[in-house]
Structure formats: structure tokens, C-alpha cells
Amino acid sequence: MACKMNIVFDNGTKMPALGFGTWRAPDDEVEKALNEALEAGYRHIDTAPVYMNEKTIGKVLKEWLDAGKVTRNELFVVTKLPPHGTRASSVEKFLKRSLADLQLEYVDLYHIHVPFTVPEVDGPFLMDDNGEIVLETTTDHVALWKAMEKVLEAGLARNIGLSNFNQRQIQRILDNCQIKPANLQIENHIYLQQPELVEFCKRNGITVTAYSPLGSKGIEQLLNRQVPDLLDNPVVKEIAQKLDKSAAQILLRHLLQRGISTIPKSTNSKRLRDNIDLFGFSIDDADMQRLNELDQNVRICDFGFFPGITKHPEFPF
Ligand code: A2P
């Protein structure tokens, strides 16, 4: 069961609409899970240095490429500039580090992971005496984007994009860029549909990828608070029952029908297969409308795991 739907960038690049998310996929689980995901037909793989699994992902991809089970052209690999690299002078270095770990010559899409910056140190991010993360407040998005354009021109990334940027921040880049962002990766699901931001991106020819499409239940420990259970929503469950699909499939299909690409994470064999089995059914207009009406503007991934980050001048939310 391959992903039979593509999202097409303004420059003609095709990205499989359904990708394999690896945030919170621990290194010891990701090897087996990625093998299973590739077997199940996933070709779009989303990672980042802060997920601490790029090396294992690189190892698996190399095995598949060396064995001729997949070609490089069939893969769509996405990684990101980490928060301690969000400055112009760091872009090439961090991208080259990711490429070495991934054992690739280029990535298909390179994102700026977050619009804020923390100091570059070896090891965990620096914390101050109040238990807050140390900030680097000189973040310059225009200079940063120029450095992103350079790595694209050098062939290290085929496309460049943004993640977790707000509309004002994106507009500033659009006003100052030579090459516009191809994609915006943001939290998006039934309870945080962000219609204005999605519409803004569409108007400007920027495609959108949804992270946390299933509500990232597993993040509760990291955030130290409860998060809503999207899979338990009665409307979602009722539509799932009617179409003989799982609640997860309804949440994912809802995003695809909104024209949004998505990257559910699962390291469970059955669930990761379920999550890509989305192409033999559709949600009708009336049920799409009911799902659209579930929006509550509730953000799950508010970066609460970075205490004090809201004090950064470029904190986006
Ligand atoms: P697991 O990896 O054990 O399957 P998100 O992509 O929104 O961050 O959500 C990921 C969370 O949802 C993980 O805890 C993952 O657990 C779980 N999950 C992934 N796919 C499904 C599914 N089809 N049904 C239920 N839970 C799922």
C-alpha cells in the first residue's frame, strides 16, 4: 500500500502527501519501524537532529538503497535546522552534519525547525539558575533565509521550508526572499485547524504539512500535562464507524482532503500500516464540514518543554 497522493510544490517537486513521522520515535525502535514503514509503502520520511534518530534512519535508508529496494528519486527525506543552529552562519554546518548522519548527498526538504534560537553548545541546551532555557535573542530571519537559499543553490537541499513560523514571520521572509519557502510544517489536527494560516500559505503558493495529526498523546509526559484525546472524539468515532475505518484514518484523511500533507508517527507495525491505508475511501462534504467544525484552537505542542522560551522575541505563538 503506497502513498498514492502527492502534494505538488510551486517548483513542480512532488512530495508524497503521507509521510512517516519520527518525532519521539526512540532510536532503538526506529530501525524496525522504518523498515516496516518502507515495506508498507512510505517514501516520505520526516526527521530532525533534535529527534536524535538521524543516524539510524540513515543506516536503514542506505541498506534499502544499496539493496536496490528503493531509488533515491523515490524517497522524499525531510530534516531540519535545529534550534541551536538558527543563525545564518550555522546553516551549512548543521545541514552537512545531518547529511553525514543520514548518509545522503542531499535532502529533499530542509526546514528551519523553529523561528527562535538558543546558544550552540555540545550536549543538552543550556539552562539558567531559574531552570529556564538560555536564549539567543539576535535571531535574524532574513539573513537566515539567505543562508537557506545558499544551501539550496549548492545542491545540499532540493527544497527549503519553515516550521513553526507564524504568518508575520513568513510574510517577512516572502518580502525579502529570492526563493520562497516551499512548505510550512505546523501542528494541525481537528482541534487546531489554523484555517487562516493554511489559507495564507495557499494564497502564497506554500504547501502545508501537519505534524501531530493524531494529537501526539505520547507527549503528555514531556509536557507534564494532559492533552485531549482526538481519537476519542464522538464525531470522529461516528464517521469512522460509518466508513468502517479507524479514528486515526479519519483524522489523517480529513487533513489530506483539506490539501494538507501529514506525518503521523507510529512505531507499531499495525498502526503504521493503518495510517498509510487512506487511499481507498473518502469523507463526504457533509462529514468534512462536521470535522471542520470541531476546531477549538487548542495547541498541544506549545513548546512547554522549553521553560522560558516564550520570552524569546521570535516565539511564534
Ligand atoms: P505508537 O507509536 O505506539 O503507534 P502524532 O503523530 O499525532 O504525534 O501521534 C503519535 C501518537 O499516536 C503515538 O503515541 C502513536 O503511538 C499513536 N498512534 C499512531 N498511530 C496510531 C493509530 N493508528 N491509532 C492509535 N494511535 C496511534
mmCIF file of C-alpha atoms and ligand atoms in Angstrom, residues 21 23-25 29 42 188-189 210-219 230-231 246-249 252 262-275 300, ligand 1:
data_model
loop_
_atom_site.group_PDB
_atom_site.id
_atom_site.type_symbol
_atom_site.label_atom_id
_atom_site.label_comp_id
_atom_site.label_asym_id
_atom_site.label_seq_id
_atom_site.Cartn_x
_atom_site.Cartn_y
_atom_site.Cartn_z
ATOM 1 C CA GLY A 21 6.893 10.957 11.284
ATOM 2 C CA TRP A 23 9.436 12.667 16.421
ATOM 3 C CA ARG A 24 9.542 10.707 19.696
ATOM 4 C CA ALA A 25 10.427 7.518 17.800
ATOM 5 C CA GLU A 29 12.586 1.432 17.907
ATOM 6 C CA TYR A 42 6.077 5.086 2.991
ATOM 7 C CA ASN A 188 -2.515 20.754 12.620
ATOM 8 C CA HIS A 189 -5.416 18.472 13.519
ATOM 9 C CA ALA A 210 0.612 18.836 9.571
ATOM 10 C CA TYR A 211 2.548 17.455 12.498
ATOM 11 C CA SER A 212 0.786 15.897 15.500
ATOM 12 C CA PRO A 213 -2.133 14.893 13.222
ATOM 13 C CA LEU A 214 -3.314 12.345 15.791
ATOM 14 C CA GLY A 215 -2.822 14.683 18.736
ATOM 15 C CA SER A 216 0.540 13.353 19.958
ATOM 16 C CA LYS A 217 -0.872 11.640 23.065
ATOM 17 C CA GLY A 218 2.619 10.368 23.838
ATOM 18 C CA ILE A 219 3.803 13.927 24.512
ATOM 19 C CA LEU A 230 -8.557 13.266 19.381
ATOM 20 C CA LEU A 231 -9.113 9.590 18.675
ATOM 21 C CA SER A 246 -10.249 3.628 12.340
ATOM 22 C CA ALA A 247 -10.487 7.006 14.090
ATOM 23 C CA ALA A 248 -6.837 7.641 13.116
ATOM 24 C CA GLN A 249 -7.654 7.072 9.444
ATOM 25 C CA LEU A 252 -5.497 11.684 8.576
ATOM 26 C CA THR A 262 0.794 14.873 7.118
ATOM 27 C CA ILE A 263 3.380 12.812 9.011
ATOM 28 C CA PRO A 264 1.822 10.558 11.674
ATOM 29 C CA LYS A 265 4.319 8.856 13.959
ATOM 30 C CA SER A 266 3.959 5.220 14.829
ATOM 31 C CA THR A 267 6.489 2.582 15.766
ATOM 32 C CA ASN A 268 3.746 -0.057 15.936
ATOM 33 C CA SER A 269 3.515 -2.400 12.913
ATOM 34 C CA LYS A 270 -0.233 -2.492 12.681
ATOM 35 C CA ARG A 271 -0.808 1.204 13.350
ATOM 36 C CA LEU A 272 1.831 2.416 10.904
ATOM 37 C CA ARG A 273 0.201 0.285 8.185
ATOM 38 C CA ASP A 274 -3.243 1.591 9.115
ATOM 39 C CA ASN A 275 -2.005 5.156 8.879
ATOM 40 C CA ILE A 300 -0.873 20.706 22.076
HETATM 41 P P1 A2P B 1 2.552 4.306 18.550
HETATM 42 O O1 A2P B 1 3.876 4.777 18.003
HETATM 43 O O2 A2P B 1 2.705 3.353 19.683
HETATM 44 O O3 A2P B 1 1.625 3.796 17.461
HETATM 45 P P2 A2P B 1 1.180 12.038 16.347
HETATM 46 O O4 A2P B 1 1.605 11.515 15.012
HETATM 47 O O5 A2P B 1 -0.016 12.922 16.305
HETATM 48 O O6 A2P B 1 2.333 12.647 17.102
HETATM 49 O O7 A2P B 1 0.674 10.800 17.214
HETATM 50 C C1 A2P B 1 1.560 9.786 17.539
HETATM 51 C C2 A2P B 1 0.976 9.040 18.700
HETATM 52 O O8 A2P B 1 -0.209 8.339 18.281
HETATM 53 C C3 A2P B 1 1.927 7.977 19.204
HETATM 54 O O9 A2P B 1 1.738 7.866 20.596
HETATM 55 C C4 A2P B 1 1.499 6.731 18.456
HETATM 56 O O10 A2P B 1 1.804 5.584 19.203
HETATM 57 C C5 A2P B 1 -0.008 6.926 18.357
HETATM 58 N N1 A2P B 1 -0.564 6.370 17.131
HETATM 59 C C6 A2P B 1 -0.019 6.348 15.898
HETATM 60 N N2 A2P B 1 -0.835 5.791 15.005
HETATM 61 C C7 A2P B 1 -1.945 5.444 15.681
HETATM 62 C C8 A2P B 1 -3.172 4.820 15.307
HETATM 63 N N3 A2P B 1 -3.398 4.438 14.054
HETATM 64 N N4 A2P B 1 -4.101 4.614 16.274
HETATM 65 C C9 A2P B 1 -3.873 4.987 17.551
HETATM 66 N N5 A2P B 1 -2.739 5.593 17.967
HETATM 67 C C10 A2P B 1 -1.779 5.826 17.043
#
